[in-house]
mmCIF file of C-alpha atoms in Angstrom:
data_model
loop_
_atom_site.group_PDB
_atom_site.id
_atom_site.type_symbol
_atom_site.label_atom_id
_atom_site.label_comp_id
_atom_site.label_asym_id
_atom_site.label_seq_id
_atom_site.Cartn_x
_atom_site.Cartn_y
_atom_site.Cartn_z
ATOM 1 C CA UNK A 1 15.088 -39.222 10.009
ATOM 2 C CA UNK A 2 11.606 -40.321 9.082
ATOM 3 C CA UNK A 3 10.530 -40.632 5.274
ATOM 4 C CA UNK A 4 6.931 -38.817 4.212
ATOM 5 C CA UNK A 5 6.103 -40.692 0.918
ATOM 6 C CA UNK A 6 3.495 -38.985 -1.216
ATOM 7 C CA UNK A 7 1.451 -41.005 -3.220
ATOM 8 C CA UNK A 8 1.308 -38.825 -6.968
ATOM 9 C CA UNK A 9 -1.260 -39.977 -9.255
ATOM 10 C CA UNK A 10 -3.363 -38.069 -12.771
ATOM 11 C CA UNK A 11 -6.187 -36.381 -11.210
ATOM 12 C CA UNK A 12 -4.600 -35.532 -7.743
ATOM 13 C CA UNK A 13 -4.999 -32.120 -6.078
ATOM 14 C CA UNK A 14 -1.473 -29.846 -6.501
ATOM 15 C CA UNK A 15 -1.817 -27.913 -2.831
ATOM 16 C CA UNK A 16 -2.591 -31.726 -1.615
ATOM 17 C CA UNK A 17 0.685 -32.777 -2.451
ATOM 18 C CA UNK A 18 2.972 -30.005 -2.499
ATOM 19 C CA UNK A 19 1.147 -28.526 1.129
ATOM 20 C CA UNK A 20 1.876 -31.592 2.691
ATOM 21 C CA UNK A 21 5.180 -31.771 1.464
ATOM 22 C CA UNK A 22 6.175 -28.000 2.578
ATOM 23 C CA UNK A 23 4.812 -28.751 6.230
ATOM 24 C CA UNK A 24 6.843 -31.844 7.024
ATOM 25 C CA UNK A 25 9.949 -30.256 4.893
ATOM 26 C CA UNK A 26 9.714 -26.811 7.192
ATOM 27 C CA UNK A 27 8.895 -28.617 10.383
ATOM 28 C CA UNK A 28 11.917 -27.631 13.125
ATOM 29 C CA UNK A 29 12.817 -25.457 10.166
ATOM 30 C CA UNK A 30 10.744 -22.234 9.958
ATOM 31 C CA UNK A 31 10.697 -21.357 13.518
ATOM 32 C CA UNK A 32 13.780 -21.825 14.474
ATOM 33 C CA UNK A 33 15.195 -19.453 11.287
ATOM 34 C CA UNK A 34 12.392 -16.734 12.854
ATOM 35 C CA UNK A 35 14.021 -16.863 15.993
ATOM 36 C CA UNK A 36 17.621 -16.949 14.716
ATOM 37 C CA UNK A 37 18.051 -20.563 15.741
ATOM 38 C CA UNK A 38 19.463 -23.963 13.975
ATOM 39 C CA UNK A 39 16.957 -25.469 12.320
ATOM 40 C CA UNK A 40 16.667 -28.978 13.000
ATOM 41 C CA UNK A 41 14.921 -31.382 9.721
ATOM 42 C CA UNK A 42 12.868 -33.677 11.428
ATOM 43 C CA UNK A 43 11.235 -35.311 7.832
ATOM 44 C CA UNK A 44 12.135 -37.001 4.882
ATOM 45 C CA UNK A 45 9.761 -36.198 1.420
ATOM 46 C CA UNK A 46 9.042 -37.971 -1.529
ATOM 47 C CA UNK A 47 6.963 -37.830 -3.947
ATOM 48 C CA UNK A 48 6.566 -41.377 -5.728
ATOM 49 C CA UNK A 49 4.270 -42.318 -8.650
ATOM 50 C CA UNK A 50 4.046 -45.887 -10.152
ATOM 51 C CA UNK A 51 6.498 -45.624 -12.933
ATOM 52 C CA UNK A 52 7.721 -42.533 -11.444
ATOM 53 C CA UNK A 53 6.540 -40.458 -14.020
ATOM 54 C CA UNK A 54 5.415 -37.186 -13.431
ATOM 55 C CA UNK A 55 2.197 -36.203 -11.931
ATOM 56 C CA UNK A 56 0.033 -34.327 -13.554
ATOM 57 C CA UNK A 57 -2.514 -32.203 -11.063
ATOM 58 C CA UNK A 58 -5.751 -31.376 -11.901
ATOM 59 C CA UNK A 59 -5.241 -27.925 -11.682
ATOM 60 C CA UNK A 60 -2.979 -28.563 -15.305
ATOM 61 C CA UNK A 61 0.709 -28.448 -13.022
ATOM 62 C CA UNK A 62 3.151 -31.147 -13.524
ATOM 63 C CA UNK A 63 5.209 -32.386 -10.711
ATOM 64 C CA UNK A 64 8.449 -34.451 -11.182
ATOM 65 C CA UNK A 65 8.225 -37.242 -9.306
ATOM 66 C CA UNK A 66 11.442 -38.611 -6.953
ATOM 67 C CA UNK A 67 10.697 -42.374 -7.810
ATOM 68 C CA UNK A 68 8.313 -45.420 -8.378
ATOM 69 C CA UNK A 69 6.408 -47.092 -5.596
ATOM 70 C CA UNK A 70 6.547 -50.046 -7.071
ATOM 71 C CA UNK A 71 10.492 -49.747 -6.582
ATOM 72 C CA UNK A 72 10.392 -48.843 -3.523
ATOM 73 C CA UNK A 73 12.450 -49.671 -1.015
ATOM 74 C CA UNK A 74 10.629 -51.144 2.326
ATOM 75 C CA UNK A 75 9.333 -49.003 4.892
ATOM 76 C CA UNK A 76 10.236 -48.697 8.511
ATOM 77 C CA UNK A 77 7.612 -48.559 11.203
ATOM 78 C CA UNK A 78 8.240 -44.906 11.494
ATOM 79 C CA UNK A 79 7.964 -44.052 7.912
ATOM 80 C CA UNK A 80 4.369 -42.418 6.616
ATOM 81 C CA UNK A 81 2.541 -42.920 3.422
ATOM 82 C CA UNK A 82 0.156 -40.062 2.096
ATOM 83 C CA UNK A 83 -2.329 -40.035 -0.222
ATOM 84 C CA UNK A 84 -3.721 -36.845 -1.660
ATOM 85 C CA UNK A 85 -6.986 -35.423 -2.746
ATOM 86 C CA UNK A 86 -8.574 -36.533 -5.591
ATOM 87 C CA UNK A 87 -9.333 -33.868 -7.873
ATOM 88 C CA UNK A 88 -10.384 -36.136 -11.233
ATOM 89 C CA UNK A 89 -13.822 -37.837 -11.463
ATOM 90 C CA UNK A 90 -13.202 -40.686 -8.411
ATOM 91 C CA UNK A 91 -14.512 -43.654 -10.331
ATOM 92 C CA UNK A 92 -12.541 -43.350 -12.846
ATOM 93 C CA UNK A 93 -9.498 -42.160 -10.848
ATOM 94 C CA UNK A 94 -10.101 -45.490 -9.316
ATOM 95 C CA UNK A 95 -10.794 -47.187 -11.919
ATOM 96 C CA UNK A 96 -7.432 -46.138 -13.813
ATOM 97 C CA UNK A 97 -5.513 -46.535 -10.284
ATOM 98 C CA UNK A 98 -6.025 -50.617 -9.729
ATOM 99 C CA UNK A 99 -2.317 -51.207 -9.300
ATOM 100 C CA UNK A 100 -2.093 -48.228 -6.897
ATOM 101 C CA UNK A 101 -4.894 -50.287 -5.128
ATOM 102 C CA UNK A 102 -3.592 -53.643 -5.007
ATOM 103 C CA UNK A 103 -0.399 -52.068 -3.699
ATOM 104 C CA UNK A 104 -1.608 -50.214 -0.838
ATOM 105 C CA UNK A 105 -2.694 -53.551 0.258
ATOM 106 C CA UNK A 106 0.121 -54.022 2.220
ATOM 107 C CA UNK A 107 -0.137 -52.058 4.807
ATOM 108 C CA UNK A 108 -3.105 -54.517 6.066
ATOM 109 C CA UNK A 109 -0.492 -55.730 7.943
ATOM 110 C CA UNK A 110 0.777 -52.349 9.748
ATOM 111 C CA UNK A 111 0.594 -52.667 13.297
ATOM 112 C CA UNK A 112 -1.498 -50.132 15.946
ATOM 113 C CA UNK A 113 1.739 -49.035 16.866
ATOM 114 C CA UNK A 114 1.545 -45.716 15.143
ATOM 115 C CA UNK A 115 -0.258 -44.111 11.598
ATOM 116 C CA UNK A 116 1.569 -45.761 8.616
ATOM 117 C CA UNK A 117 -0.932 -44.761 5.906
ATOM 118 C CA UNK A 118 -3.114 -41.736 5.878
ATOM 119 C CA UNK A 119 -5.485 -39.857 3.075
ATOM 120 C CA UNK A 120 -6.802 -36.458 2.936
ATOM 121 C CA UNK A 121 -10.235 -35.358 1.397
ATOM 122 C CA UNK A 122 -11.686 -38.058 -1.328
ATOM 123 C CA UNK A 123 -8.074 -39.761 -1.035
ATOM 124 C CA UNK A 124 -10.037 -42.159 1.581
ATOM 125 C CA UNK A 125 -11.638 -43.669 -1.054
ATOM 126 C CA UNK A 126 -8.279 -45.588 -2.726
ATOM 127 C CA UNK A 127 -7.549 -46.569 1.058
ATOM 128 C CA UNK A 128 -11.321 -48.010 1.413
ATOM 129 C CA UNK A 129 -10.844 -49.704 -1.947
ATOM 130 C CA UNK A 130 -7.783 -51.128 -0.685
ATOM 131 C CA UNK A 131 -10.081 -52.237 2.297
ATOM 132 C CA UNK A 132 -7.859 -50.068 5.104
ATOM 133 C CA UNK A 133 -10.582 -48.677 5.977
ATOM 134 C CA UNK A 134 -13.097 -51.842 6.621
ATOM 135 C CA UNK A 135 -13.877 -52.021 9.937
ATOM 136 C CA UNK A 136 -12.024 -48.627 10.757
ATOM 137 C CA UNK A 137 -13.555 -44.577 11.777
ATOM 138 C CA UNK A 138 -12.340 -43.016 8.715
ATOM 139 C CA UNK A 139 -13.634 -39.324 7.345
ATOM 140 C CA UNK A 140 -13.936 -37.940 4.021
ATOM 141 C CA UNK A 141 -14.835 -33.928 2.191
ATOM 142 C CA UNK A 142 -18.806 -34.004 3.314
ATOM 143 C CA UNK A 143 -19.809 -33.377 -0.258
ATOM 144 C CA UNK A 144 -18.807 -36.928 -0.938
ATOM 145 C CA UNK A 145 -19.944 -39.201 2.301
ATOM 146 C CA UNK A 146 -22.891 -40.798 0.678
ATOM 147 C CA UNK A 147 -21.230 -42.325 -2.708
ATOM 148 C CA UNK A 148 -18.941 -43.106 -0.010
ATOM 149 C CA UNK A 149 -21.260 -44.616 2.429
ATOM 150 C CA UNK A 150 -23.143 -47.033 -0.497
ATOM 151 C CA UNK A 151 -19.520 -47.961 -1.945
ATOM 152 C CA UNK A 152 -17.861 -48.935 1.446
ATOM 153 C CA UNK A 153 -20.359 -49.903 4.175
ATOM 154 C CA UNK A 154 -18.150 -51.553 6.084
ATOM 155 C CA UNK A 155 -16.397 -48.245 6.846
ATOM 156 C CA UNK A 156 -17.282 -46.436 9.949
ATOM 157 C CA UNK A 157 -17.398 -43.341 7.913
ATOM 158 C CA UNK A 158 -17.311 -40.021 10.274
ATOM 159 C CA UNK A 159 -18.089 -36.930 7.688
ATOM 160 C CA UNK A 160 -18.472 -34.281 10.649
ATOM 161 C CA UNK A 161 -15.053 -34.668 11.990
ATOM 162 C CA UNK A 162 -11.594 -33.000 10.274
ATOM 163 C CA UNK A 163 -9.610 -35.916 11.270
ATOM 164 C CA UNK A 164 -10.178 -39.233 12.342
ATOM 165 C CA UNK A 165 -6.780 -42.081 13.461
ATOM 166 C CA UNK A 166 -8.090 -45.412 14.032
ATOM 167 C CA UNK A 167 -4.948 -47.697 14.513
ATOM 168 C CA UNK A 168 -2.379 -47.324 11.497
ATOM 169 C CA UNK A 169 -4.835 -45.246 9.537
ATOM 170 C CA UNK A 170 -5.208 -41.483 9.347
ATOM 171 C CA UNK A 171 -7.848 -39.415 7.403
ATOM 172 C CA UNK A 172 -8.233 -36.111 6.958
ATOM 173 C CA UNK A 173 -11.920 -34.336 5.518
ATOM 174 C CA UNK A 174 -12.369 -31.968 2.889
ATOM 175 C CA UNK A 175 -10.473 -29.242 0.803
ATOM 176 C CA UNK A 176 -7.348 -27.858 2.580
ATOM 177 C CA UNK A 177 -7.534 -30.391 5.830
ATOM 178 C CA UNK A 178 -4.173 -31.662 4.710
ATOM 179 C CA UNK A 179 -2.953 -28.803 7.050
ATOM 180 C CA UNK A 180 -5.029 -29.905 10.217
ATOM 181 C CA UNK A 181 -3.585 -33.494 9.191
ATOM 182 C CA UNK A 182 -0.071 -32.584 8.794
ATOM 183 C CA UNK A 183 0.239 -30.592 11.979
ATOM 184 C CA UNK A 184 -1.261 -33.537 13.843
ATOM 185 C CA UNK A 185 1.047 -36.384 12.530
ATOM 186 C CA UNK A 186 4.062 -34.070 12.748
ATOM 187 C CA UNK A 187 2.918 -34.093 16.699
ATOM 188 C CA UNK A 188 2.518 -37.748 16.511
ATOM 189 C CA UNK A 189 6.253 -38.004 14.918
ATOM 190 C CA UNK A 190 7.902 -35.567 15.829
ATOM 191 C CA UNK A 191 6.886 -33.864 19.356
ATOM 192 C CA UNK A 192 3.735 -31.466 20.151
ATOM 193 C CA UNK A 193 7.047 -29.086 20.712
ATOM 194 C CA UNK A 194 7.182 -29.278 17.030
ATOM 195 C CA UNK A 195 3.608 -28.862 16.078
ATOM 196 C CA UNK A 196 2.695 -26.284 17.828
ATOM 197 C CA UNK A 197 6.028 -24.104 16.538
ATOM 198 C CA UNK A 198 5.133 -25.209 13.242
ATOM 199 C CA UNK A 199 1.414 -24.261 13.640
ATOM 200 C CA UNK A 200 2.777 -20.888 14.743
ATOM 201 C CA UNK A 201 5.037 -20.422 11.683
ATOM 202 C CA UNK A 202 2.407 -21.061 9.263
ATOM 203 C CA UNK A 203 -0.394 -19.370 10.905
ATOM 204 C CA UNK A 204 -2.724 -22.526 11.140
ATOM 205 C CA UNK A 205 -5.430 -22.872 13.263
ATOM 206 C CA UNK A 206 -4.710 -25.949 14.942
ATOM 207 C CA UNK A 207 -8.005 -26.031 17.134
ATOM 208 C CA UNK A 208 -10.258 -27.303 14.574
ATOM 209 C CA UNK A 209 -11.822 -30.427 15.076
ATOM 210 C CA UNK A 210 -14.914 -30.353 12.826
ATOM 211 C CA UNK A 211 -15.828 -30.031 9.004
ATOM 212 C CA UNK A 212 -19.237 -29.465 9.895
ATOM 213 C CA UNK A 213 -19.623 -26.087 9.980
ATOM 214 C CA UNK A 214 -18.205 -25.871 6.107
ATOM 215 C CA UNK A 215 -20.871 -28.484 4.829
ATOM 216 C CA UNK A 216 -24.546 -27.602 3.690
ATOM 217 C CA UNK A 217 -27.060 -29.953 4.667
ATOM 218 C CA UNK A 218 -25.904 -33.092 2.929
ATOM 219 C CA UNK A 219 -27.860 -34.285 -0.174
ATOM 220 C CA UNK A 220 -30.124 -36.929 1.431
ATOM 221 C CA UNK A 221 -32.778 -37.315 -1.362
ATOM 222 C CA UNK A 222 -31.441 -39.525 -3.839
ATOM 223 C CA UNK A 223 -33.301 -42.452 -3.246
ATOM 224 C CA UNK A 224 -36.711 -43.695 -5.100
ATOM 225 C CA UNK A 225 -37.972 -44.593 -1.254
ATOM 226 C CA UNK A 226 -41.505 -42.361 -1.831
ATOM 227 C CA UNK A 227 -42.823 -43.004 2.140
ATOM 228 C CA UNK A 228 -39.504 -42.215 3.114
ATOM 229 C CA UNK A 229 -39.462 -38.747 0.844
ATOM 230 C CA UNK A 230 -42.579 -37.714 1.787
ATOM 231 C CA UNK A 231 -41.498 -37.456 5.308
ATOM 232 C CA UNK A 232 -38.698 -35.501 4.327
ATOM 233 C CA UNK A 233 -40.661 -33.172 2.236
ATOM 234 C CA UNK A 234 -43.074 -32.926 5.664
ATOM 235 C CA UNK A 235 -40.043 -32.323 7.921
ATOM 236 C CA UNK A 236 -38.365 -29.967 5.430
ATOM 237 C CA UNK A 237 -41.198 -27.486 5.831
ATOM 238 C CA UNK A 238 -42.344 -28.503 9.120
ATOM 239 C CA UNK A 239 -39.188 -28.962 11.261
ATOM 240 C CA UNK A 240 -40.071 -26.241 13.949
ATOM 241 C CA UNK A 241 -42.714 -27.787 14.911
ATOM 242 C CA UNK A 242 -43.032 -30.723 17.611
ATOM 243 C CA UNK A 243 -42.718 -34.032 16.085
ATOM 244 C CA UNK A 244 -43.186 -37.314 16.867
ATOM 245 C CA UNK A 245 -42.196 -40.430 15.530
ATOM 246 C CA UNK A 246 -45.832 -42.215 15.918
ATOM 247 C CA UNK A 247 -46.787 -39.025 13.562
ATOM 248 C CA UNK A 248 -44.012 -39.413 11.356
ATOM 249 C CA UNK A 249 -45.069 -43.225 11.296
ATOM 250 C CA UNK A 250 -48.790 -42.357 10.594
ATOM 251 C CA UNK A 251 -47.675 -39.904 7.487
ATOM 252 C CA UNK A 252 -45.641 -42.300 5.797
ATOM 253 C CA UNK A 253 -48.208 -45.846 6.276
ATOM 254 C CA UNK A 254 -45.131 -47.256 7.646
ATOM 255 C CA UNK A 255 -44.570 -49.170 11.169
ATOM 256 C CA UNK A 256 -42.550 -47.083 13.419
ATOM 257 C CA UNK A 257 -39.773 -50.193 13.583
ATOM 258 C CA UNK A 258 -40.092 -49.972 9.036
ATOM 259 C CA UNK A 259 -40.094 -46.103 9.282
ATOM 260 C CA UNK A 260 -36.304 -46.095 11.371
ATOM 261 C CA UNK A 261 -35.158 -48.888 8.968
ATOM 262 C CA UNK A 262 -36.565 -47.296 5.822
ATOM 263 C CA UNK A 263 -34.968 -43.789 6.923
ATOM 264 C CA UNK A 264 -31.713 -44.988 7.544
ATOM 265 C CA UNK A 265 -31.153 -46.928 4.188
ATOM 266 C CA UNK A 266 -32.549 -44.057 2.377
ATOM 267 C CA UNK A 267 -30.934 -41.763 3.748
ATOM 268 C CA UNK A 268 -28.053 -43.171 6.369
ATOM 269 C CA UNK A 269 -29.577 -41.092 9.260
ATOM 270 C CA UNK A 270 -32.731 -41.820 11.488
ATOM 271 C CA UNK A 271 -35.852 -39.675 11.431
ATOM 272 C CA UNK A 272 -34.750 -37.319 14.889
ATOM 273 C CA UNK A 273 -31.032 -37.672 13.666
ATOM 274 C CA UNK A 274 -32.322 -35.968 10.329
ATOM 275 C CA UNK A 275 -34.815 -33.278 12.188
ATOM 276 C CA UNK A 276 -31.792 -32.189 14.537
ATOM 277 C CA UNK A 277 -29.691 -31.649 11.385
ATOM 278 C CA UNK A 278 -32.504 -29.644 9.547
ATOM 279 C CA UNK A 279 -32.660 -27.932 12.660
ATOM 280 C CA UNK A 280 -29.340 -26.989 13.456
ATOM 281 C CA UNK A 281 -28.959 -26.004 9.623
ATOM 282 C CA UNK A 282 -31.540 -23.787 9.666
ATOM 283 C CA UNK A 283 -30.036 -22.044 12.871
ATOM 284 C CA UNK A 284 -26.247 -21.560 10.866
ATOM 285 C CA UNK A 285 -28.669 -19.742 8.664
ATOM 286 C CA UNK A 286 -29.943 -17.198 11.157
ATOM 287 C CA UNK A 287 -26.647 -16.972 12.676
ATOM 288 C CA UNK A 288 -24.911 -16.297 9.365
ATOM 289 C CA UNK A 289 -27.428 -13.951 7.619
ATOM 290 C CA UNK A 290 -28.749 -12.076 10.674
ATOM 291 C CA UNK A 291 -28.328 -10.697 14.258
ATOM 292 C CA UNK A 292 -31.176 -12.458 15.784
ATOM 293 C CA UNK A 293 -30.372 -13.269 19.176
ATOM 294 C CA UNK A 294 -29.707 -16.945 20.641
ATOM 295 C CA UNK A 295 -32.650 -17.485 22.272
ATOM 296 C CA UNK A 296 -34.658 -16.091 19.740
ATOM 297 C CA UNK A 297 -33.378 -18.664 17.292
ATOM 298 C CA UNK A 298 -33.785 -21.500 19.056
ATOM 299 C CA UNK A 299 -37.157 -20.468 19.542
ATOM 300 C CA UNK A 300 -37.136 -20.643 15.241
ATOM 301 C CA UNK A 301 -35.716 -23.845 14.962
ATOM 302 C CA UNK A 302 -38.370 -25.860 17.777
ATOM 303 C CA UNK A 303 -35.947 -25.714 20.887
ATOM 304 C CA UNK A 304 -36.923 -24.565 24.012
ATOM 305 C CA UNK A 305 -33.722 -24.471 25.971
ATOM 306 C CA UNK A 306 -31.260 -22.452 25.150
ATOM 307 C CA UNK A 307 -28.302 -24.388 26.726
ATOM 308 C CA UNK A 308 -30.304 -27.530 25.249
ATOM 309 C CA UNK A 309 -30.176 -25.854 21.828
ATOM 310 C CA UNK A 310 -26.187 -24.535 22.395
ATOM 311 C CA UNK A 311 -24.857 -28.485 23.340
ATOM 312 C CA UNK A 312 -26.753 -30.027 20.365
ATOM 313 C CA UNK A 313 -25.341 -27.082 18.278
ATOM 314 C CA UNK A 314 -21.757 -27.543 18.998
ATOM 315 C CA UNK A 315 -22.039 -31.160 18.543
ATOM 316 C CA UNK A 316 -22.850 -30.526 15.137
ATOM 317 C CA UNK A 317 -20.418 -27.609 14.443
ATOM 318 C CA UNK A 318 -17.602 -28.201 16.769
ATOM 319 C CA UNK A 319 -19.044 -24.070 17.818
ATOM 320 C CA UNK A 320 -20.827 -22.479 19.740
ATOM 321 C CA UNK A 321 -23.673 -20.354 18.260
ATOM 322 C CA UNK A 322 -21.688 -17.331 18.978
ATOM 323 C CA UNK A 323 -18.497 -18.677 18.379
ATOM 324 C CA UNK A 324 -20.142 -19.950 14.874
ATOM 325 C CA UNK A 325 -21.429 -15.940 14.323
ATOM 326 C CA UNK A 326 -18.417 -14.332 14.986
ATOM 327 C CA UNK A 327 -16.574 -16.200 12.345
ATOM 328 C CA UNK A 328 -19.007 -16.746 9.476
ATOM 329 C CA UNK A 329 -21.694 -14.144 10.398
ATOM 330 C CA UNK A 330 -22.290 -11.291 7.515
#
């Protein structure tokens, strides 16, 4: 049987922990008591802390913890460590948490063979301080990718995506992804059988690839780089019209070579990678607040082609514009 260790520390998020802990407890376990079978236990829990002392959520719940990690015995290439969401302030969470760090050090030396560590939400950011992540695709809630970004640039940090597995490492994005992660390292260690039954029992939507569609435009302004804002302020109001980057170049004083390089320290996206995101936000706000056709918003947003307009939109979203409309439109 395979051990799921939770990581518990002050700060975490409850449904993090306990969420995780009920879909790798239930897996082979649930379905088979719907349809009047034998449930089979596929997974191991625990829920460790460093002294194990109890963990106190930041929702005010205490859990009991099962043990220490620093006691812990050693774990086998199958076993999984998890660490939840942080709910507390994350500096000081990480601040308080140095021992936690230094310990998760360890698995440096996991092999590709399979996940052995994995986060969800702004848990990524105690694996990228215990440099798991260097070097690695990793994701994180989209509210937090820049702090993220400036704190660990050597992280290949992926904000649009709900999960990312780049050798031993698993991540999962924002909120409640703990579910889209569970189901897909339960298929990983236990069977897509398994995963899919268990996605079934606990009515999850297991075809969700993207966070995107959940995020606002991300906060992109805080930087002192004035050229670099005043474009922004430009494209802000004039993103439906066509732009260029000679013109963008001419607005700001800048070279076009300084403008790119500027734009992307400021704001860790070029000048069209910014536009297309203005863009594309503008159209979740047409789709979500009225019933103005397809082609009549990408029209709005300074598209021409609607199947153009559709590609770039589901690369952004993970849906189509209808698809998008159906499920948050008013």
């Amino acid at each position: 049987m395979k051990t799921v260790t939770i990581i518990g520390f002050n700060g975490a998020l409850a449904s993090a922990i306990t969420g995780v802990i009920d879909l790798f407890r239930m897996a082979g376990v649930t379905w088979a008591r719907i349809h009047g079978q034998q449930p089979q236990v596929y997974f191991r829990t625990r829920l460790l802390t460093e002294a194990g002392e109890p963990c106190r959520c930041i929702n005010g719940l205490t859990l009991l913890a099962d043990g220490s990690w620093r006691e812990a015995d050693a774990f086998g290439v199958d076993d999984l460590v998890i660490i939840p969401t942080i709910g507390a302030p994350i500096d000081h969470t990480l601040a308080s948490n140095s021992e936690l760090i230094r310990w998760l050090e360890q698995f440096h030396g996991a092999g590709d063979g399979g996940v052995r560590v994995a986060s969800n939400c702004t848990g990524a950011f105690l694996l990228a301080a215990a440099g798991l992540l260097d070097g690695r695709q990793a994701t994180t809630h989209w509210g937090f990718s820049n702090p993220f970004r400036e704190q660990f640039p050597a992280v290949d940090l992926q904000p649009q995506k709900l999960v990312t597995v780049d050798g031993p490492v698993a991540c999962a994005g924002g909120g409640m992804a703990w579910w889209d992660l569970g189901v897909y390292l339960v298929e990983r260690l236990a069977g897509p059988q398994v995963a899919r039954e268990l996605a079934k029992a606990f009515v999850i939507d297991a075809g969700r690839t993207s966070q995107a569609p959940y995020s606002a435009l991300q906060a992109r302004r805080y930087h002192s780089d004035s050229p670099i804002l005043k474009v922004q302020d430009w494209l802000d109001i004039h993103f439906s019209q066509p732009v260029t980057l000679p013109s963008l170049a001419t607005l700001s004083g800048l070279t076009e070579r300084s403008l790119i390089r500027r734009f992307k320290e400021a704001t860790g996206d070029t000048p069209t990678g910014y536009l297309q995101t203005l863009r594309i936000e503008a159209a979740r706000q047409h789709l979500e607040n009225s019933r103005v056709s397809v082609e009549e918003i990408t029209r709005l947003v300074g598209y021409e082609d609607v199947s153009s307009f559709s590609r770039l939109f589901r690369k952004h979203t993970g849906m189509a514009p209808g698809v998008y409309r159906s499920r948050f439109g008013r």
